[in-house]
PDB file of C-alpha atoms and ligand atoms in Angstrom:
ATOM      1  CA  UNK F1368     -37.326  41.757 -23.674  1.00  0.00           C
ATOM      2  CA  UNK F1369     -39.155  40.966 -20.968  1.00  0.00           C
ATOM      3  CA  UNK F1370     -38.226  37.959 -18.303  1.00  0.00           C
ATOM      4  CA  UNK F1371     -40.687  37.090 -15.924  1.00  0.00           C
ATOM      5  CA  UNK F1372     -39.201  36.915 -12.156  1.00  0.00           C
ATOM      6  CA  UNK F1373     -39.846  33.230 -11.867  1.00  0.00           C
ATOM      7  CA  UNK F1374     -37.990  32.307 -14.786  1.00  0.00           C
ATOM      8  CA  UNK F1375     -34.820  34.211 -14.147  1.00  0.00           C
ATOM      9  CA  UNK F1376     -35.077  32.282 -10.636  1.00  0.00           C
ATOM     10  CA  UNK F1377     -35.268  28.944 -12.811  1.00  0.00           C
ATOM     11  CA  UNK F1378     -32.374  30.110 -15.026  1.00  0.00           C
ATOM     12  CA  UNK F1379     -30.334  31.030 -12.157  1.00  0.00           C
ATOM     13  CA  UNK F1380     -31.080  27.778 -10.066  1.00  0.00           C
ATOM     14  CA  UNK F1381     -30.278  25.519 -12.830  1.00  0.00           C
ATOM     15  CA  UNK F1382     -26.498  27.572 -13.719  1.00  0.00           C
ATOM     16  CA  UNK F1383     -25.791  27.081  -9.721  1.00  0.00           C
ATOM     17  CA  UNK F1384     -26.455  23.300 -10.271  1.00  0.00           C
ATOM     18  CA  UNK F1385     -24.704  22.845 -13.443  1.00  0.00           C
ATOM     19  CA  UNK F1386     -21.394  24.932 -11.479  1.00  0.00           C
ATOM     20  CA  UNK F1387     -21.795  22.684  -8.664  1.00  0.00           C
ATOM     21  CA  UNK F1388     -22.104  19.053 -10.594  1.00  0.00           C
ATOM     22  CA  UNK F1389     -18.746  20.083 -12.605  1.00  0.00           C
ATOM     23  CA  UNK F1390     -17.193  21.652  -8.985  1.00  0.00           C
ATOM     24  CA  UNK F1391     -18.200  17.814  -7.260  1.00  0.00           C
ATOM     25  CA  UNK F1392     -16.559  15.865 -10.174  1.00  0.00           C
ATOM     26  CA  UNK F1393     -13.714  18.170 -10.342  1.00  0.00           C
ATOM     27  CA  UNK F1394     -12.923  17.547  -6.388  1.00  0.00           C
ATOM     28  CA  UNK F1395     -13.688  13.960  -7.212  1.00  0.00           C
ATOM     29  CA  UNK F1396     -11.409  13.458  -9.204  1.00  0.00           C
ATOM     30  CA  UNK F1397      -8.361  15.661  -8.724  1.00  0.00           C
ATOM     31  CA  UNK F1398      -9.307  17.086  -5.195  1.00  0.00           C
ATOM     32  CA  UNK F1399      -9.298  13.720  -3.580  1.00  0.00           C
ATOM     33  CA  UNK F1400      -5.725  12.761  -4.741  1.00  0.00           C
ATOM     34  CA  UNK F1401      -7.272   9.493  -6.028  1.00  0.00           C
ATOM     35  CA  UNK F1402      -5.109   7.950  -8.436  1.00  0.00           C
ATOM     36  CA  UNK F1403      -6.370   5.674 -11.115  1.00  0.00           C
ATOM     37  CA  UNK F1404      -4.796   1.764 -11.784  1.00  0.00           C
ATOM     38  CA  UNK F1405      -2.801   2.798 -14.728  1.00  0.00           C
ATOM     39  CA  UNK F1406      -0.412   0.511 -17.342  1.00  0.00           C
ATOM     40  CA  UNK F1407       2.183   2.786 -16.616  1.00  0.00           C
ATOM     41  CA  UNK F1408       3.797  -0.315 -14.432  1.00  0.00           C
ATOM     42  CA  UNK F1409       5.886  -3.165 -16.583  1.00  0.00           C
ATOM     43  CA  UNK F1410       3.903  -6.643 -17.126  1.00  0.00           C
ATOM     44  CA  UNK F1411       5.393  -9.852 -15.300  1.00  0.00           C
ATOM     45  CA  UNK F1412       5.329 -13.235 -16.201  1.00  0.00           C
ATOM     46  CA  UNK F1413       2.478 -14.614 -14.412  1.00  0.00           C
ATOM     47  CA  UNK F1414       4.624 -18.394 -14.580  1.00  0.00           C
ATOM     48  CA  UNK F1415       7.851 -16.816 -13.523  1.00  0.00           C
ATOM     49  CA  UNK F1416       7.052 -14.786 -10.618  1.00  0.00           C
ATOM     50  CA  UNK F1417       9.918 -15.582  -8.797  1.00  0.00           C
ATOM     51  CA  UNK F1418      12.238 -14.346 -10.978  1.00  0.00           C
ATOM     52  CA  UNK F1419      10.778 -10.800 -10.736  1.00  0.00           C
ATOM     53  CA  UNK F1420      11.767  -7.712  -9.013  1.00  0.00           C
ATOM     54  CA  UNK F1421       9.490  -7.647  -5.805  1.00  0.00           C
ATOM     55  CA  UNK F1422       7.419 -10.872  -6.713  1.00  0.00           C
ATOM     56  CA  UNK F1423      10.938 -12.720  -5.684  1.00  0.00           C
ATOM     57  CA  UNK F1424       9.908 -12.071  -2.234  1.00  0.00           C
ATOM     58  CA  UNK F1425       6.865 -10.276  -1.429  1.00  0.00           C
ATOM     59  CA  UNK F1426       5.683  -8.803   1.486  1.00  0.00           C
ATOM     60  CA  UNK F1427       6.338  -5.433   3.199  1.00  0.00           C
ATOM     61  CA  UNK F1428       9.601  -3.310   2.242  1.00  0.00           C
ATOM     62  CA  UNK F1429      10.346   0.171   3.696  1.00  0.00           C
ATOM     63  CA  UNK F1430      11.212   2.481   1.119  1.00  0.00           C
ATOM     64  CA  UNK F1431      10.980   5.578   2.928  1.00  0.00           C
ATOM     65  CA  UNK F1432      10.802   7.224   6.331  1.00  0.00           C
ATOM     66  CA  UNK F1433       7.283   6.098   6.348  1.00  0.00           C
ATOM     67  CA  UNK F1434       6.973   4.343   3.171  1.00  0.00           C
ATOM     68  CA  UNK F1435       6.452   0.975   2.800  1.00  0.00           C
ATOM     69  CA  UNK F1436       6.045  -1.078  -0.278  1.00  0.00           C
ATOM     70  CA  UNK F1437       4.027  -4.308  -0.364  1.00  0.00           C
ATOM     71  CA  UNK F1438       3.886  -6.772  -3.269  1.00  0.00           C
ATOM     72  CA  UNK F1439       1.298  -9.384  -3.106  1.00  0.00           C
ATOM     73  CA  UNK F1440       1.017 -12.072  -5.429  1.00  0.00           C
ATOM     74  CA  UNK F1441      -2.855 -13.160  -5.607  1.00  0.00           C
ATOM     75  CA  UNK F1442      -3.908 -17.101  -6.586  1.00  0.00           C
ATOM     76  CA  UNK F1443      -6.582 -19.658  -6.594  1.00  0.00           C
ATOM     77  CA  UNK F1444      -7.238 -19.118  -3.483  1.00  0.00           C
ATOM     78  CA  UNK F1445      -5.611 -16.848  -1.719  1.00  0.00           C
ATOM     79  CA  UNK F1446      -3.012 -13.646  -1.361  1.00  0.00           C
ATOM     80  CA  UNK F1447       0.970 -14.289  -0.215  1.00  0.00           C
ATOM     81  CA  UNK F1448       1.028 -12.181   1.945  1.00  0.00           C
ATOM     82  CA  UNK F1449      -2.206 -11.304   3.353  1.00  0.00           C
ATOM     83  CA  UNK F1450      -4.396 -14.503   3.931  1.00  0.00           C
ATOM     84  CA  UNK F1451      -4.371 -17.329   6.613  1.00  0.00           C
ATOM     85  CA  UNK F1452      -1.709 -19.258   5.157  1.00  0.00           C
ATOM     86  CA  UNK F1453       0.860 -16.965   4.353  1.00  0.00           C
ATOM     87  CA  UNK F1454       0.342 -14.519   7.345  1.00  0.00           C
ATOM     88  CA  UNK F1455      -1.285 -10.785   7.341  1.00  0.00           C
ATOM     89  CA  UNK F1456       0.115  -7.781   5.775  1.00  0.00           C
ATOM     90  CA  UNK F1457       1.335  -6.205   8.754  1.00  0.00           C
ATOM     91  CA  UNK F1458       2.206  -1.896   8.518  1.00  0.00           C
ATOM     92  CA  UNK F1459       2.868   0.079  10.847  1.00  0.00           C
ATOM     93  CA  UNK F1460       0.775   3.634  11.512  1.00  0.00           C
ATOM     94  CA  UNK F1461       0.828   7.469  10.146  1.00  0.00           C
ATOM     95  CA  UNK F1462       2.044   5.229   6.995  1.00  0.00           C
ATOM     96  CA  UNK F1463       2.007   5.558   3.552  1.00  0.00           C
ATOM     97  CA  UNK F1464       1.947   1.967   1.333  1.00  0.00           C
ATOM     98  CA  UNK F1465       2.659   1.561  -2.158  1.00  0.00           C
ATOM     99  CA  UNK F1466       0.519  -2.036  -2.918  1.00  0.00           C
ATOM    100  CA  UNK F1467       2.254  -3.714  -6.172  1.00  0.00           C
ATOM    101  CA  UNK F1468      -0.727  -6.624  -6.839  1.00  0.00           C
ATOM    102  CA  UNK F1469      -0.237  -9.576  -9.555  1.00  0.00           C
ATOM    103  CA  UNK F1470      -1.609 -13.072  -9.872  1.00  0.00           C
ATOM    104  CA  UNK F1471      -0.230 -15.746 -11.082  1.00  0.00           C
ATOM    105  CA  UNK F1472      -3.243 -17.406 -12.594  1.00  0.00           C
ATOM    106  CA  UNK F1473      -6.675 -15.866 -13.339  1.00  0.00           C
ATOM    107  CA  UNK F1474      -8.079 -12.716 -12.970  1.00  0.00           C
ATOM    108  CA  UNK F1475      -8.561 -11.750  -9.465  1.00  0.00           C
ATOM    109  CA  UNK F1476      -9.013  -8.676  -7.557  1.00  0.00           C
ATOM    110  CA  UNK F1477      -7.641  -6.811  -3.982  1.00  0.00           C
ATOM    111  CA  UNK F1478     -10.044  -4.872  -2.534  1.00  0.00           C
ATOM    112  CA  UNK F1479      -9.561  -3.678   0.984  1.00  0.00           C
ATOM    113  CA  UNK F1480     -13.019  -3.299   2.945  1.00  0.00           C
ATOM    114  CA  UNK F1481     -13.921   0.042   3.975  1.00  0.00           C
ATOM    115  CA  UNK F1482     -10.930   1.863   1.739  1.00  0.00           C
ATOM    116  CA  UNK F1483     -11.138   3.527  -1.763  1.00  0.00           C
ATOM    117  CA  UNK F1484      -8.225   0.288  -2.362  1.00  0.00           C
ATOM    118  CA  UNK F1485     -10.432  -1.631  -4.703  1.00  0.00           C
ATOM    119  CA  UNK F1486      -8.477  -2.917  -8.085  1.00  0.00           C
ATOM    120  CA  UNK F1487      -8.729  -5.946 -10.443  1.00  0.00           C
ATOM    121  CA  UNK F1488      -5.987  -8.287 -10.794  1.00  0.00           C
ATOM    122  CA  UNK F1489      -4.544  -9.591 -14.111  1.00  0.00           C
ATOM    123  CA  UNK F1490      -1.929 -11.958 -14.530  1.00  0.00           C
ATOM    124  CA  UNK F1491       1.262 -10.620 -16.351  1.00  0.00           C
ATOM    125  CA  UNK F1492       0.175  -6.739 -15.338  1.00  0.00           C
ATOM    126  CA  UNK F1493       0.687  -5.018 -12.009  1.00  0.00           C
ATOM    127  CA  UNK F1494      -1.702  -3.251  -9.995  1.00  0.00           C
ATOM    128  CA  UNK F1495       0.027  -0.176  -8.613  1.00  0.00           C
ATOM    129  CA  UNK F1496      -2.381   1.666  -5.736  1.00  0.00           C
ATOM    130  CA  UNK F1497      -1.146   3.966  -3.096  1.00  0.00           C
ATOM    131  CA  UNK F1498      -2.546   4.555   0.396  1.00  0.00           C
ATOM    132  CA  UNK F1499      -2.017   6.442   3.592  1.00  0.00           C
ATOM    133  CA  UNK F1500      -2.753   4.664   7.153  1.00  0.00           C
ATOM    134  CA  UNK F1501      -2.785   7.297   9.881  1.00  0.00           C
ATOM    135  CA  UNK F1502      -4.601   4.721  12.779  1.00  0.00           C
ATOM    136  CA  UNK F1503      -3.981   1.284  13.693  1.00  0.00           C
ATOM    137  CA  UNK F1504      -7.193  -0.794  12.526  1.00  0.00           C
ATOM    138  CA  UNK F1505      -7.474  -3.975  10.878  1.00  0.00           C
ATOM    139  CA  UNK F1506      -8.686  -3.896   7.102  1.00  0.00           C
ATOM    140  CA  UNK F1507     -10.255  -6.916   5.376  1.00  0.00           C
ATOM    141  CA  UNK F1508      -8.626  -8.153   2.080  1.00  0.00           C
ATOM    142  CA  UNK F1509     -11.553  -9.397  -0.414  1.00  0.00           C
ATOM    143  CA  UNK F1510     -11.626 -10.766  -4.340  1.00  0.00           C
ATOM    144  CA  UNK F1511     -14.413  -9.054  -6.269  1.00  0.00           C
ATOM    145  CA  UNK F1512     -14.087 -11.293  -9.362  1.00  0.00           C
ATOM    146  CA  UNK F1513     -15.634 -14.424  -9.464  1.00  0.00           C
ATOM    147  CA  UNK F1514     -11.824 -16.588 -10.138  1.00  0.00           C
ATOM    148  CA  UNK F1515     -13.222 -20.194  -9.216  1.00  0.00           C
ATOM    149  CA  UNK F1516     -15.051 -22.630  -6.860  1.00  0.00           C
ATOM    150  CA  UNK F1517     -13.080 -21.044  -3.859  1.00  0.00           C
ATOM    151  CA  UNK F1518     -13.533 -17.658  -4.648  1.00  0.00           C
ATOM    152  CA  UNK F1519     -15.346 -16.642  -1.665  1.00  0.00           C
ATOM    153  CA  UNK F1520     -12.961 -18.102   0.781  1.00  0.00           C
ATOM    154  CA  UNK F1521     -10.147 -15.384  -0.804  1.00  0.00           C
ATOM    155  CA  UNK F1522      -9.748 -13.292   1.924  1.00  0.00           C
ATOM    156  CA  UNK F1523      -7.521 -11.766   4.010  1.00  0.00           C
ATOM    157  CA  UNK F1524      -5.944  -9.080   6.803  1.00  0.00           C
ATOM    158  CA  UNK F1525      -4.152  -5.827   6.558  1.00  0.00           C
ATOM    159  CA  UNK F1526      -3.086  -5.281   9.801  1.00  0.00           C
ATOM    160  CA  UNK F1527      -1.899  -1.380  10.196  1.00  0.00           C
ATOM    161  CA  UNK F1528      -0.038  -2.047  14.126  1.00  0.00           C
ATOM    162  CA  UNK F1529       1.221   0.289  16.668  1.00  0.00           C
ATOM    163  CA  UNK F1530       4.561   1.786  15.116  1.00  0.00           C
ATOM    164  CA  UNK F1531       6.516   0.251  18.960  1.00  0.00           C
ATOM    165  CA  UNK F1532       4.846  -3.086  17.479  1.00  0.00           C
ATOM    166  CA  UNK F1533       6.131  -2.971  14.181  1.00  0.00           C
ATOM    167  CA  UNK F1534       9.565  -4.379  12.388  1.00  0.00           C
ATOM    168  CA  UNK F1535      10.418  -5.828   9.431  1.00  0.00           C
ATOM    169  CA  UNK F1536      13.066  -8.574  10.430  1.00  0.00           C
ATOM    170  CA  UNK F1537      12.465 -12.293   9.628  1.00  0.00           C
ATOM    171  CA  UNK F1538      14.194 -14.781  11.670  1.00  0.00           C
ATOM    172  CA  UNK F1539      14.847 -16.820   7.731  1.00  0.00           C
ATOM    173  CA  UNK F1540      16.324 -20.236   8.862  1.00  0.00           C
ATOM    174  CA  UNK F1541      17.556 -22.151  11.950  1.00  0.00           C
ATOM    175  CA  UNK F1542      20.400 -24.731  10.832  1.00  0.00           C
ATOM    176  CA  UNK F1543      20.515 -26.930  13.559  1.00  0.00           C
ATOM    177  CA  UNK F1544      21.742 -30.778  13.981  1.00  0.00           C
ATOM    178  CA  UNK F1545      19.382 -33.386  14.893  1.00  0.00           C
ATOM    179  CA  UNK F1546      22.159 -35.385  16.878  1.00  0.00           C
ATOM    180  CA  UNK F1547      25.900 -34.820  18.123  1.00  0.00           C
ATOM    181  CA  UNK F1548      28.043 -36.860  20.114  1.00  0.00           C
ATOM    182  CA  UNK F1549      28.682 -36.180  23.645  1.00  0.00           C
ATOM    183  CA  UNK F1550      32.045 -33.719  23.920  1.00  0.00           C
ATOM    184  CA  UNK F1551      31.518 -32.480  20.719  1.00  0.00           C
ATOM    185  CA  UNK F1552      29.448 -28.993  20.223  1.00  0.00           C
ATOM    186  CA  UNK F1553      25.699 -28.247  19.012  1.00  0.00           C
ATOM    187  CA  UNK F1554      26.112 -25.328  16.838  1.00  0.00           C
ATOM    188  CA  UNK F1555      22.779 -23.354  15.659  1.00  0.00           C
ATOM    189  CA  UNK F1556      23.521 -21.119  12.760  1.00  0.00           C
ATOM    190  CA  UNK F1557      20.892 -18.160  12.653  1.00  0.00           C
ATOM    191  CA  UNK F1558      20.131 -15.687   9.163  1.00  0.00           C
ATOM    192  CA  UNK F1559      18.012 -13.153  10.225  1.00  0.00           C
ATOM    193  CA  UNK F1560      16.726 -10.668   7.239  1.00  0.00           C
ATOM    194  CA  UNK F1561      15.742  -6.804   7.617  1.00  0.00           C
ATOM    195  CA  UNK F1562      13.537  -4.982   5.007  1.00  0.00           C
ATOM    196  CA  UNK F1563      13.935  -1.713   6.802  1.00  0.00           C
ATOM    197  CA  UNK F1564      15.847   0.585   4.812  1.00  0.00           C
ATOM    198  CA  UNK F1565      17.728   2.380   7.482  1.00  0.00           C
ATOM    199  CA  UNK F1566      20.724   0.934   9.905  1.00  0.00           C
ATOM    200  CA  UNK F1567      18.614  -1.265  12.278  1.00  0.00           C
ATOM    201  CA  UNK F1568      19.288  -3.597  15.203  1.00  0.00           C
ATOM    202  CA  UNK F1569      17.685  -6.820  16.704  1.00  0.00           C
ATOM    203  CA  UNK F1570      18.430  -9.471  19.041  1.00  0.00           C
ATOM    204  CA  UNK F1571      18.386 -12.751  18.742  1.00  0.00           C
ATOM    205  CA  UNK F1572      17.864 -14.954  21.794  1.00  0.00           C
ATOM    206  CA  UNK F1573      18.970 -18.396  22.079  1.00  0.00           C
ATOM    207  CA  UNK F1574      17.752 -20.488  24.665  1.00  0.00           C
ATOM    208  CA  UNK F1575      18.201 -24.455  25.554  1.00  0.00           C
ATOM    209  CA  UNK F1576      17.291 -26.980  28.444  1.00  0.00           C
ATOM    210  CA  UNK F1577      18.015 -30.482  28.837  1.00  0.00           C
ATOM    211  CA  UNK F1578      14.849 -31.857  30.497  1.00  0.00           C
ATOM    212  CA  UNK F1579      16.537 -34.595  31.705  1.00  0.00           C
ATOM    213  CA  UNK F1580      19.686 -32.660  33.860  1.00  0.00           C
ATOM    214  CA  UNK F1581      17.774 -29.288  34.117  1.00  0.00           C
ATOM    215  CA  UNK F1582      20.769 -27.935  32.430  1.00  0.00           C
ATOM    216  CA  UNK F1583      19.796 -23.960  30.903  1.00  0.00           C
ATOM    217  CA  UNK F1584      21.823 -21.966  28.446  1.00  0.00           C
ATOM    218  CA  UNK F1585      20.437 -18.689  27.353  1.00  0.00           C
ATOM    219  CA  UNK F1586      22.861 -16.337  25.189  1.00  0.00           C
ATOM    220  CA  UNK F1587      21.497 -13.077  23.626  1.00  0.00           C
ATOM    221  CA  UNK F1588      23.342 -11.657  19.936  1.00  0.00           C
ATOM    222  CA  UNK F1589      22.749  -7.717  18.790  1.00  0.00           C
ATOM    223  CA  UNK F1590      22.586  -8.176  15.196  1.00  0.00           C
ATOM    224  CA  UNK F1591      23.052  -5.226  12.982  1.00  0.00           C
ATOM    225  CA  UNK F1592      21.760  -4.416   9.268  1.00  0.00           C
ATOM    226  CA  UNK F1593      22.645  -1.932   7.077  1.00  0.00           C
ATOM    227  CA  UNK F1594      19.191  -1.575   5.309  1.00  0.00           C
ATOM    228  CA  UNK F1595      17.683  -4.287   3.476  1.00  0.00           C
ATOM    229  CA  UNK F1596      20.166  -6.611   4.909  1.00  0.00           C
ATOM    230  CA  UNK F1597      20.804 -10.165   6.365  1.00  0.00           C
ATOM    231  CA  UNK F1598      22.957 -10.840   9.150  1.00  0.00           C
ATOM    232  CA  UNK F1599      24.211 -14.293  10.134  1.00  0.00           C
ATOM    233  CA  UNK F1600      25.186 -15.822  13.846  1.00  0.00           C
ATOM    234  CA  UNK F1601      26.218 -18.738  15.364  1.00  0.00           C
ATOM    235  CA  UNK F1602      25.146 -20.437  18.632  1.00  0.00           C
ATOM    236  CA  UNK F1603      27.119 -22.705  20.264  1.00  0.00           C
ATOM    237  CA  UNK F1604      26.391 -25.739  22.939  1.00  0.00           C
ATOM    238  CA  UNK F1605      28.951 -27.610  24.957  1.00  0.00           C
ATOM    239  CA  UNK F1606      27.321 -30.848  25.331  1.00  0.00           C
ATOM    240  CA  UNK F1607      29.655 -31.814  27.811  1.00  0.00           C
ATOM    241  CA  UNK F1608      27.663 -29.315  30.143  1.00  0.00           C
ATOM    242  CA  UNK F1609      24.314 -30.563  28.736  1.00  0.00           C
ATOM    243  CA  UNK F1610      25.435 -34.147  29.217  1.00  0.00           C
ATOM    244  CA  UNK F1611      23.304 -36.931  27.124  1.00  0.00           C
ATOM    245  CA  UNK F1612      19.818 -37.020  26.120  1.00  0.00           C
ATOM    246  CA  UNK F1613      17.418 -34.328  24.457  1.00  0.00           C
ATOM    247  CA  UNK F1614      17.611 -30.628  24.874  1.00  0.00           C
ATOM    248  CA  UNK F1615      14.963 -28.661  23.406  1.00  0.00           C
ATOM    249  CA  UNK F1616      15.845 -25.103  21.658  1.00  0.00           C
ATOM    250  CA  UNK F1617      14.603 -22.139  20.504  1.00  0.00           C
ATOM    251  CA  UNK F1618      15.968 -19.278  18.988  1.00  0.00           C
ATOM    252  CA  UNK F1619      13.810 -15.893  19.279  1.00  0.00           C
ATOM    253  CA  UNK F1620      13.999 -12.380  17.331  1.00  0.00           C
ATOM    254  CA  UNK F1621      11.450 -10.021  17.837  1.00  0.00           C
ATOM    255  CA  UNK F1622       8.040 -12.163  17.529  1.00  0.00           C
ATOM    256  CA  UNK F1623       9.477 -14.879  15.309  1.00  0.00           C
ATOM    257  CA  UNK F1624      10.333 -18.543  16.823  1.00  0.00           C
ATOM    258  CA  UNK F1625      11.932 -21.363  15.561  1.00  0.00           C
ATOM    259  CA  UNK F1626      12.238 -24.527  18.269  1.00  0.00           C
ATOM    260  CA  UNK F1627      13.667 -28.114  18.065  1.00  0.00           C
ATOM    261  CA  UNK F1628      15.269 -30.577  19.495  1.00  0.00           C
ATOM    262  CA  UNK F1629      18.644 -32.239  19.608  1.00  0.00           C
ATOM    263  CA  UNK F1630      19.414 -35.208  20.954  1.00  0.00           C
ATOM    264  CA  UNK F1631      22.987 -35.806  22.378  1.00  0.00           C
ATOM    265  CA  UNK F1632      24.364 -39.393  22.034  1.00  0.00           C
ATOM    266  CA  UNK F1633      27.415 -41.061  23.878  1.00  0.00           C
ATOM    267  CA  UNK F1634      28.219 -42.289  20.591  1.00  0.00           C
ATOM    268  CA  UNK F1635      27.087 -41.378  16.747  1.00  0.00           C
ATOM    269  CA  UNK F1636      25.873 -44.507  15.206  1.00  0.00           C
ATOM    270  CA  UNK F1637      28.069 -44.604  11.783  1.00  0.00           C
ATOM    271  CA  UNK F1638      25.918 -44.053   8.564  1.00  0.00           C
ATOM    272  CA  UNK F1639      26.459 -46.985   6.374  1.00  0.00           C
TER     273      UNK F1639
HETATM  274 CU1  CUA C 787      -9.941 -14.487  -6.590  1.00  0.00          CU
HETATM  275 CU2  CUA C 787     -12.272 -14.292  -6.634  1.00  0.00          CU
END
């Protein structure tokens, strides 16, 4: 049989395509290391979030040299972490993040502008999507399904930081007295959390000044965690140095800042 020139060209040209359309989806799909949103994750109760592993405090967790994972619980109208209320997702460079993504109401998504991080959010299931962030750049977080009157203010940051700009410990609580009686000491009891997952150490900085006498303390404590940790410290005042009046405070770790005031009394009035 005879084949004309021109139509072995045609039969040729049109194997080469069907090769290469079969080649692209191939690489698309396997080549890219692009992993689907599976079920393959356990379902949460959407009302009970708190009592679930991650959801009980979420927010960034090293899990690994450079590993990080980041559970973010989405709502009407908003993501905690990750919008203006509850502070940006912060990670540092050359990292890879595991995002865990629930809501606790309607159907939402998390969608991270100018990423392949795109997935729909249902209450009671967990969206599991892994990244890698090699420079520091700051990604928008957006909701692609329309979840209620507010739905276009649902947005927020991931912030990937310098790695010299980057920690994981949370200055938790400040317990300090509004009023003591002069002679008697101010004491400031810190918590400080870390959710790196090596042996890590911070300090915390207390300072104080009576306005009034011009009277400074400033005492600095290394605190040391043994992974995801929480290490506790006390401050301590002599009021006899500050003498009466109000003395402002702050205590400082890393970039987190908690500030009062006390004020000093020659004499507590009794509580009836
Ligand atoms: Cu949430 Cu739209």
């Amino acid at each position: 049989m005879q084949i004309h020139n021109y139509e072995k060209m045609w039969l040729v040209a049109a194997l080469v395509l069907i090769v290469a359309i079969i080649a692209t989806i191939t690489y698309g799909t396997v080549g890219l290391g692009i992993a689907m949103v599976d079920d393959t994750e356990d379902t949460v109760d959407p009302g009970a979030l708190e009592e679930e592993d991650g959801f009980d405090d979420p927010g960034v967790t090293q899990v690994g040299e450079n590993e990080y994972d980041v559970h973010v619980i989405a709502y009407q109208f908003g993501y905690d972490p990750g919008d203006e209320v509850n502070g940006e997702i912060q990670i540092p460079e050359d990292s890879e993040v595991n995002f865990y993504v629930t809501s606790r109401d309607v159907i939402h998504s998390f969608s991270l502008v100018g990423t392949n991080v795109n997935t729909m959010v249902v209450p009671g299931e967990v969206a599991a999507i892994t990244a890698e962030f090699d420079e520091p750049e700051r990604y928008g977080i957006i909701c692609n399904e329309y979840c209620g009157p507010q739905h276009h203010d649902m947005e927020g940051i991931v912030a990937v930081v310098p790695e010299e700009d980057f920690h994981l410990f949370t200055l938790e609580d400040v317990e300090a007295p509004d009023e003591v009686e002069l002679g008697d000491d101010a004491t400031f009891d810190v918590t400080v959390s870390s959710d790196h997952y090596d042996e890590r150490t911070t300090t915390a900085t207390f300072e104080a000044e009576n306005e009034t006498t011009g009277e400074e303390v400033e005492v600095e404590e290394e605190l040391t965690f043994d992974g995801h940790d929480t290490a506790e410290t006390t401050f301590t005042v002599d009021t006899d140095d500050f003498g009466t009046g109000d003395f402002d405070w702050t205590v400082t770790v890393e970039d987190e800042i908690e500030s009062g005031s006390v004020a000093v009394l020659e004499e507590l009035e009794e509580d009836e």
